[in-house]
Amino acid sequence: MTDSPVADRVPRLPELTYFFPAHNEEANLRGLVEEALETLPGLAERFEIVIVDDGSRDDTPRIADELAGAHAQVRAVHHPTNLGYGAALRSGFAAARFANIAFTDGDRQFRVVDLGRLIERLGAGDVDAVVGYRIRRADPLARTVYARLYRLANRIFFGLTVRDVDCACKLFSRASLEGVNVESGGAFLSAELLIKLRARGRRLAEVGVPHYPRTAGSPTGAKPSVVLRAVRDFWLLRLRLWAAAGPALRRGQPILGAP
C-alpha cells in the first residue's frame, strides 16, 4: 500500500485522525485496519484510527475491541443500537483528537492510500477541507441514479455545487470544523456539514479518487428508511433556512469533541 506513487509524493501531515463507520462489517474490519496501519505512517507523522461501530449485530464489536487492544493507534467507539450513518460520522468527528480529520466508509470501497490525494491538495494551503469525488462509481444503477438526483436537489435548493456530496472520502482541518453544529443523524449529514461549512466561508476543494466494488458485507444506503430519513432532514434544513437562516445554521450539536 505504501509504495503508491500518490503516497510517495505527499508531504506527511503532522497529525491525522482517520475514522470509519462500521455497521455489520466483520468481513472487512481487520483488512481495513491492517491497510490503515500499513499506509498511514507514510501520510502522517502521528495518526490514530477510530472504528465507529454503529450498533452492529455481527462480530464487528468484538473484532473492533480486539484490534484496539492490539494496537495503540486504534480506538473503538460503540453505539449500543444502530443510530444511522450520520450519527456514526458524528461520533467519529467527536472522538477525533488530532489537527486533521479524514474518513472513509468501512466497506473498503476506498483505499486508505488515496487519502494522499486529499492530503496533497490540502497541503497547497489555500483550502480548509478536501472532498473526494468518485472517478468512476462502482455501485448498482439504482444507487447511482439516486445519487445524481440528490446532487441535483442539493444544487437547486442549497446552491451546493460539490459534484459528489456523499463520497465517503473527505479530509478536514480541525480548525475548519470549529464552531460548526450539525443535526442530522442520517445520510444527509455529509450535505448538512458541507452546507454549513460553506455558509461560514470555509474553502472547499474537490479531488477525484478511485472507487472499488464492495466484495464483502451488504450495503444499506439504498434502504427506503435511509432515503426517507435523508429526505426529511433535507427539507427540515431547507425550510428552517428560509424561515431564519442564522438560527438554522446554529442548530444542532458541535461536530467536534474536545481534542
mmCIF file of C-alpha atoms in Angstrom:
data_model
loop_
_atom_site.group_PDB
_atom_site.id
_atom_site.type_symbol
_atom_site.label_atom_id
_atom_site.label_comp_id
_atom_site.label_asym_id
_atom_site.label_seq_id
_atom_site.Cartn_x
_atom_site.Cartn_y
_atom_site.Cartn_z
ATOM 1 C CA MET A 1 0.000 0.000 0.000
ATOM 2 C CA THR A 2 2.703 2.495 0.993
ATOM 3 C CA ASP A 3 4.623 2.105 -2.291
ATOM 4 C CA SER A 4 1.878 4.009 -4.149
ATOM 5 C CA PRO A 5 3.111 6.963 -6.257
ATOM 6 C CA VAL A 6 0.468 9.084 -4.509
ATOM 7 C CA ALA A 7 1.897 8.399 -1.055
ATOM 8 C CA ASP A 8 5.476 8.833 -2.278
ATOM 9 C CA ARG A 9 4.958 12.448 -3.378
ATOM 10 C CA VAL A 10 2.802 13.664 -0.467
ATOM 11 C CA PRO A 11 4.410 15.587 2.403
ATOM 12 C CA ARG A 12 3.265 13.961 5.631
ATOM 13 C CA LEU A 13 0.764 15.768 7.832
ATOM 14 C CA PRO A 14 1.935 16.421 11.388
ATOM 15 C CA GLU A 15 -1.244 14.776 12.767
ATOM 16 C CA LEU A 16 -4.159 12.839 11.337
ATOM 17 C CA THR A 17 -7.240 11.177 12.776
ATOM 18 C CA TYR A 18 -8.642 8.592 10.376
ATOM 19 C CA PHE A 19 -12.030 7.120 11.240
ATOM 20 C CA PHE A 20 -14.670 4.998 9.589
ATOM 21 C CA PRO A 21 -18.225 3.905 10.427
ATOM 22 C CA ALA A 22 -18.787 0.150 10.560
ATOM 23 C CA HIS A 23 -22.208 -1.481 10.632
ATOM 24 C CA ASN A 24 -22.049 -5.267 10.326
ATOM 25 C CA GLU A 25 -18.620 -5.131 8.662
ATOM 26 C CA GLU A 26 -16.998 -8.163 10.316
ATOM 27 C CA ALA A 27 -15.660 -9.352 6.951
ATOM 28 C CA ASN A 28 -13.985 -6.008 6.182
ATOM 29 C CA LEU A 29 -12.818 -4.739 9.554
ATOM 30 C CA ARG A 30 -9.476 -6.485 10.038
ATOM 31 C CA GLY A 31 -8.371 -5.885 6.470
ATOM 32 C CA LEU A 32 -9.213 -2.182 6.603
ATOM 33 C CA VAL A 33 -7.412 -1.601 9.910
ATOM 34 C CA GLU A 34 -4.367 -3.534 8.689
ATOM 35 C CA GLU A 35 -4.389 -1.456 5.497
ATOM 36 C CA ALA A 36 -4.582 1.756 7.530
ATOM 37 C CA LEU A 37 -1.794 0.709 9.910
ATOM 38 C CA GLU A 38 0.424 -0.047 6.928
ATOM 39 C CA THR A 39 -0.416 3.092 4.954
ATOM 40 C CA LEU A 40 -0.890 5.947 7.429
ATOM 41 C CA PRO A 41 2.767 6.172 8.585
ATOM 42 C CA GLY A 42 3.531 7.377 5.062
ATOM 43 C CA LEU A 43 0.820 10.053 5.265
ATOM 44 C CA ALA A 44 1.145 11.462 8.805
ATOM 45 C CA GLU A 45 3.830 11.756 11.465
ATOM 46 C CA ARG A 46 1.277 10.968 14.174
ATOM 47 C CA PHE A 47 -2.016 9.241 13.490
ATOM 48 C CA GLU A 48 -4.899 7.464 15.134
ATOM 49 C CA ILE A 49 -7.554 5.132 13.764
ATOM 50 C CA VAL A 50 -11.079 5.285 15.177
ATOM 51 C CA ILE A 51 -13.559 2.497 14.445
ATOM 52 C CA VAL A 52 -17.169 3.600 14.937
ATOM 53 C CA ASP A 53 -19.289 0.503 15.456
ATOM 54 C CA ASP A 54 -22.846 1.612 14.729
ATOM 55 C CA GLY A 55 -24.813 -0.999 16.659
ATOM 56 C CA SER A 56 -23.540 -3.975 14.668
ATOM 57 C CA ARG A 57 -25.203 -7.325 15.267
ATOM 58 C CA ASP A 58 -22.407 -9.454 13.843
ATOM 59 C CA ASP A 59 -18.852 -9.872 15.156
ATOM 60 C CA THR A 60 -17.847 -6.260 14.386
ATOM 61 C CA PRO A 61 -17.881 -5.055 18.055
ATOM 62 C CA ARG A 62 -15.652 -7.903 19.267
ATOM 63 C CA ILE A 63 -13.195 -7.520 16.405
ATOM 64 C CA ALA A 64 -13.056 -3.737 16.907
ATOM 65 C CA ASP A 65 -12.197 -4.154 20.585
ATOM 66 C CA GLU A 66 -9.631 -6.813 19.757
ATOM 67 C CA LEU A 67 -7.921 -4.524 17.252
ATOM 68 C CA ALA A 68 -7.985 -1.622 19.711
ATOM 69 C CA GLY A 69 -6.390 -3.828 22.349
ATOM 70 C CA ALA A 70 -3.678 -4.984 19.973
ATOM 71 C CA HIS A 71 -2.668 -1.603 18.518
ATOM 72 C CA ALA A 72 -2.038 1.599 20.454
ATOM 73 C CA GLN A 73 -3.097 3.731 17.468
ATOM 74 C CA VAL A 74 -6.552 2.116 17.256
ATOM 75 C CA ARG A 75 -9.640 3.031 19.286
ATOM 76 C CA ALA A 76 -13.188 1.741 19.104
ATOM 77 C CA VAL A 77 -16.388 3.693 19.698
ATOM 78 C CA HIS A 78 -19.609 1.698 20.083
ATOM 79 C CA HIS A 79 -23.261 2.606 19.585
ATOM 80 C CA PRO A 80 -25.463 0.224 21.601
ATOM 81 C CA THR A 81 -28.015 0.270 18.772
ATOM 82 C CA ASN A 82 -27.906 1.243 15.118
ATOM 83 C CA LEU A 83 -28.269 5.053 15.121
ATOM 84 C CA GLY A 84 -27.638 5.709 11.437
ATOM 85 C CA TYR A 85 -24.817 6.771 9.160
ATOM 86 C CA GLY A 86 -24.836 10.426 10.147
ATOM 87 C CA ALA A 87 -24.739 9.549 13.834
ATOM 88 C CA ALA A 88 -21.731 7.312 13.173
ATOM 89 C CA LEU A 89 -19.935 10.136 11.379
ATOM 90 C CA ARG A 90 -20.735 12.490 14.233
ATOM 91 C CA SER A 91 -19.261 10.020 16.730
ATOM 92 C CA GLY A 92 -16.113 9.767 14.612
ATOM 93 C CA PHE A 93 -15.652 13.522 14.466
ATOM 94 C CA ALA A 94 -16.372 13.848 18.184
ATOM 95 C CA ALA A 95 -13.765 11.193 19.016
ATOM 96 C CA ALA A 96 -11.056 12.754 16.827
ATOM 97 C CA ARG A 97 -8.098 14.195 18.741
ATOM 98 C CA PHE A 98 -5.762 15.430 16.019
ATOM 99 C CA ALA A 99 -5.392 18.557 13.884
ATOM 100 C CA ASN A 100 -6.606 16.933 10.659
ATOM 101 C CA ILE A 101 -9.538 14.554 10.328
ATOM 102 C CA ALA A 102 -10.285 12.163 7.467
ATOM 103 C CA PHE A 103 -12.829 9.442 6.975
ATOM 104 C CA THR A 104 -13.877 6.744 4.558
ATOM 105 C CA ASP A 105 -16.565 4.105 4.927
ATOM 106 C CA GLY A 106 -15.904 0.715 6.489
ATOM 107 C CA ASP A 107 -16.809 -1.250 3.354
ATOM 108 C CA ARG A 108 -13.365 -0.923 1.716
ATOM 109 C CA GLN A 109 -14.696 0.758 -1.422
ATOM 110 C CA PHE A 110 -11.925 3.329 -0.959
ATOM 111 C CA ARG A 111 -8.218 2.690 -0.390
ATOM 112 C CA VAL A 112 -6.563 4.406 2.554
ATOM 113 C CA VAL A 113 -3.597 5.321 0.371
ATOM 114 C CA ASP A 114 -5.878 7.538 -1.733
ATOM 115 C CA LEU A 115 -6.265 9.866 1.229
ATOM 116 C CA GLY A 116 -2.874 11.008 -0.019
ATOM 117 C CA ARG A 117 -4.613 12.699 -2.943
ATOM 118 C CA LEU A 118 -6.652 14.770 -0.484
ATOM 119 C CA ILE A 119 -3.641 15.482 1.731
ATOM 120 C CA GLU A 120 -1.678 16.711 -1.285
ATOM 121 C CA ARG A 121 -4.465 19.165 -2.125
ATOM 122 C CA LEU A 122 -4.836 20.346 1.472
ATOM 123 C CA GLY A 123 -1.105 20.942 1.551
ATOM 124 C CA ALA A 124 -1.457 23.565 -1.173
ATOM 125 C CA GLY A 125 -2.523 25.873 1.661
ATOM 126 C CA ASP A 126 -5.499 27.630 0.078
ATOM 127 C CA VAL A 127 -8.316 25.337 1.284
ATOM 128 C CA ASP A 128 -9.789 24.222 4.593
ATOM 129 C CA ALA A 129 -11.277 20.893 3.536
ATOM 130 C CA VAL A 130 -10.988 18.491 0.620
ATOM 131 C CA VAL A 131 -13.962 16.495 -0.660
ATOM 132 C CA GLY A 132 -13.358 13.420 -2.760
ATOM 133 C CA TYR A 133 -15.435 12.523 -5.771
ATOM 134 C CA ARG A 134 -15.649 9.047 -7.235
ATOM 135 C CA ILE A 135 -13.849 8.982 -10.584
ATOM 136 C CA ARG A 136 -15.947 6.018 -11.652
ATOM 137 C CA ARG A 137 -18.661 4.932 -9.250
ATOM 138 C CA ALA A 138 -18.681 1.165 -8.550
ATOM 139 C CA ASP A 139 -22.263 0.939 -7.284
ATOM 140 C CA PRO A 140 -25.514 -0.583 -8.547
ATOM 141 C CA LEU A 141 -27.515 1.506 -11.020
ATOM 142 C CA ALA A 142 -30.258 2.352 -8.504
ATOM 143 C CA ARG A 143 -27.776 3.942 -6.107
ATOM 144 C CA THR A 144 -26.106 5.863 -8.921
ATOM 145 C CA VAL A 145 -29.423 7.288 -10.126
ATOM 146 C CA TYR A 146 -30.418 8.257 -6.583
ATOM 147 C CA ALA A 147 -27.060 9.973 -6.088
ATOM 148 C CA ARG A 148 -27.471 12.043 -9.260
ATOM 149 C CA LEU A 149 -30.941 13.194 -8.260
ATOM 150 C CA TYR A 150 -29.701 14.001 -4.764
ATOM 151 C CA ARG A 151 -26.793 16.016 -6.124
ATOM 152 C CA LEU A 152 -29.171 17.975 -8.348
ATOM 153 C CA ALA A 153 -31.523 18.686 -5.421
ATOM 154 C CA ASN A 154 -28.647 19.976 -3.290
ATOM 155 C CA ARG A 155 -27.532 22.215 -6.117
ATOM 156 C CA ILE A 156 -31.016 23.634 -6.713
ATOM 157 C CA PHE A 157 -32.162 24.112 -3.117
ATOM 158 C CA PHE A 158 -28.879 24.856 -1.314
ATOM 159 C CA GLY A 159 -26.560 26.037 -4.071
ATOM 160 C CA LEU A 160 -24.191 23.227 -3.095
ATOM 161 C CA THR A 161 -22.109 22.607 -6.208
ATOM 162 C CA VAL A 162 -19.987 19.740 -4.849
ATOM 163 C CA ARG A 163 -20.130 17.069 -7.526
ATOM 164 C CA ASP A 164 -20.243 14.031 -5.203
ATOM 165 C CA VAL A 165 -21.786 15.151 -1.919
ATOM 166 C CA ASP A 166 -21.869 11.719 -0.307
ATOM 167 C CA CYS A 167 -18.467 10.479 -1.401
ATOM 168 C CA ALA A 168 -17.141 8.829 1.764
ATOM 169 C CA CYS A 169 -13.606 10.101 1.321
ATOM 170 C CA LYS A 170 -13.154 13.512 2.918
ATOM 171 C CA LEU A 171 -10.452 15.419 4.767
ATOM 172 C CA PHE A 172 -10.865 18.431 7.060
ATOM 173 C CA SER A 173 -8.558 20.639 9.030
ATOM 174 C CA ARG A 174 -9.795 20.631 12.598
ATOM 175 C CA ALA A 175 -9.857 24.433 12.558
ATOM 176 C CA SER A 176 -12.386 24.415 9.700
ATOM 177 C CA LEU A 177 -14.867 22.496 11.872
ATOM 178 C CA GLU A 178 -14.643 24.727 14.920
ATOM 179 C CA GLY A 179 -17.987 26.300 15.772
ATOM 180 C CA VAL A 180 -19.960 24.139 13.312
ATOM 181 C CA ASN A 181 -23.106 22.459 14.653
ATOM 182 C CA VAL A 182 -24.977 19.642 12.922
ATOM 183 C CA GLU A 183 -28.336 17.936 13.462
ATOM 184 C CA SER A 184 -28.773 15.062 11.045
ATOM 185 C CA GLY A 185 -28.192 11.544 12.268
ATOM 186 C CA GLY A 186 -28.802 10.041 8.836
ATOM 187 C CA ALA A 187 -27.410 10.154 5.319
ATOM 188 C CA PHE A 188 -27.981 13.914 4.990
ATOM 189 C CA LEU A 189 -25.185 14.616 7.470
ATOM 190 C CA SER A 190 -22.478 14.962 4.796
ATOM 191 C CA ALA A 191 -24.503 17.515 2.849
ATOM 192 C CA GLU A 192 -25.511 19.398 6.000
ATOM 193 C CA LEU A 193 -21.885 19.655 7.063
ATOM 194 C CA LEU A 194 -20.739 20.977 3.676
ATOM 195 C CA ILE A 195 -23.635 23.450 3.521
ATOM 196 C CA LYS A 196 -22.740 24.832 6.943
ATOM 197 C CA LEU A 197 -19.016 24.938 6.208
ATOM 198 C CA ARG A 198 -19.664 26.935 3.053
ATOM 199 C CA ALA A 199 -22.002 29.293 4.946
ATOM 200 C CA ARG A 200 -19.100 30.002 7.328
ATOM 201 C CA GLY A 201 -16.802 30.852 4.456
ATOM 202 C CA ARG A 202 -14.708 27.706 4.611
ATOM 203 C CA ARG A 203 -12.831 26.943 1.421
ATOM 204 C CA LEU A 204 -13.575 23.559 -0.153
ATOM 205 C CA ALA A 205 -11.648 21.734 -2.871
ATOM 206 C CA GLU A 206 -12.539 18.561 -4.760
ATOM 207 C CA VAL A 207 -10.236 15.721 -5.773
ATOM 208 C CA GLY A 208 -11.026 12.581 -7.758
ATOM 209 C CA VAL A 209 -10.481 9.233 -6.044
ATOM 210 C CA PRO A 210 -10.881 5.646 -7.293
ATOM 211 C CA HIS A 211 -13.935 3.713 -6.122
ATOM 212 C CA TYR A 212 -13.938 -0.061 -5.836
ATOM 213 C CA PRO A 213 -16.736 -2.644 -5.751
ATOM 214 C CA ARG A 214 -17.802 -3.945 -2.369
ATOM 215 C CA THR A 215 -16.505 -7.509 -2.013
ATOM 216 C CA ALA A 216 -17.931 -8.399 1.409
ATOM 217 C CA GLY A 217 -20.891 -7.378 3.547
ATOM 218 C CA SER A 218 -24.131 -5.747 2.422
ATOM 219 C CA PRO A 219 -24.839 -2.068 1.616
ATOM 220 C CA THR A 220 -27.653 -0.271 3.448
ATOM 221 C CA GLY A 221 -27.624 3.185 1.840
ATOM 222 C CA ALA A 222 -30.491 2.487 -0.563
ATOM 223 C CA LYS A 223 -32.938 1.199 2.055
ATOM 224 C CA PRO A 224 -36.257 3.107 1.924
ATOM 225 C CA SER A 225 -35.936 4.079 5.590
ATOM 226 C CA VAL A 226 -32.491 5.575 4.953
ATOM 227 C CA VAL A 227 -33.698 7.515 1.908
ATOM 228 C CA LEU A 228 -36.809 8.823 3.681
ATOM 229 C CA ARG A 229 -34.756 9.989 6.648
ATOM 230 C CA ALA A 230 -32.406 11.874 4.338
ATOM 231 C CA VAL A 231 -35.362 13.499 2.545
ATOM 232 C CA ARG A 232 -36.863 14.571 5.877
ATOM 233 C CA ASP A 233 -33.591 16.096 7.110
ATOM 234 C CA PHE A 234 -33.062 17.804 3.740
ATOM 235 C CA TRP A 235 -36.407 19.602 3.893
ATOM 236 C CA LEU A 236 -36.154 20.439 7.597
ATOM 237 C CA LEU A 237 -32.921 22.327 6.983
ATOM 238 C CA ARG A 238 -34.212 23.971 3.793
ATOM 239 C CA LEU A 239 -37.404 25.202 5.482
ATOM 240 C CA ARG A 240 -35.522 26.460 8.528
ATOM 241 C CA LEU A 241 -33.046 28.336 6.340
ATOM 242 C CA TRP A 242 -35.913 30.010 4.510
ATOM 243 C CA ALA A 243 -37.573 30.936 7.807
ATOM 244 C CA ALA A 244 -34.462 32.212 9.637
ATOM 245 C CA ALA A 245 -31.026 31.434 8.236
ATOM 246 C CA GLY A 246 -28.963 32.456 11.266
ATOM 247 C CA PRO A 247 -30.710 30.257 13.842
ATOM 248 C CA ALA A 248 -30.939 27.396 11.327
ATOM 249 C CA LEU A 249 -27.179 27.398 10.790
ATOM 250 C CA ARG A 250 -26.568 27.368 14.556
ATOM 251 C CA ARG A 251 -28.943 24.491 15.315
ATOM 252 C CA GLY A 252 -27.610 21.134 16.458
ATOM 253 C CA GLN A 253 -24.621 19.901 18.392
ATOM 254 C CA PRO A 254 -20.933 20.749 17.795
ATOM 255 C CA ILE A 255 -19.387 18.425 15.227
ATOM 256 C CA LEU A 256 -16.147 18.337 17.220
ATOM 257 C CA GLY A 257 -15.464 16.938 20.654
ATOM 258 C CA ALA A 258 -12.663 18.006 22.966
ATOM 259 C CA PRO A 259 -9.205 17.439 21.422
#
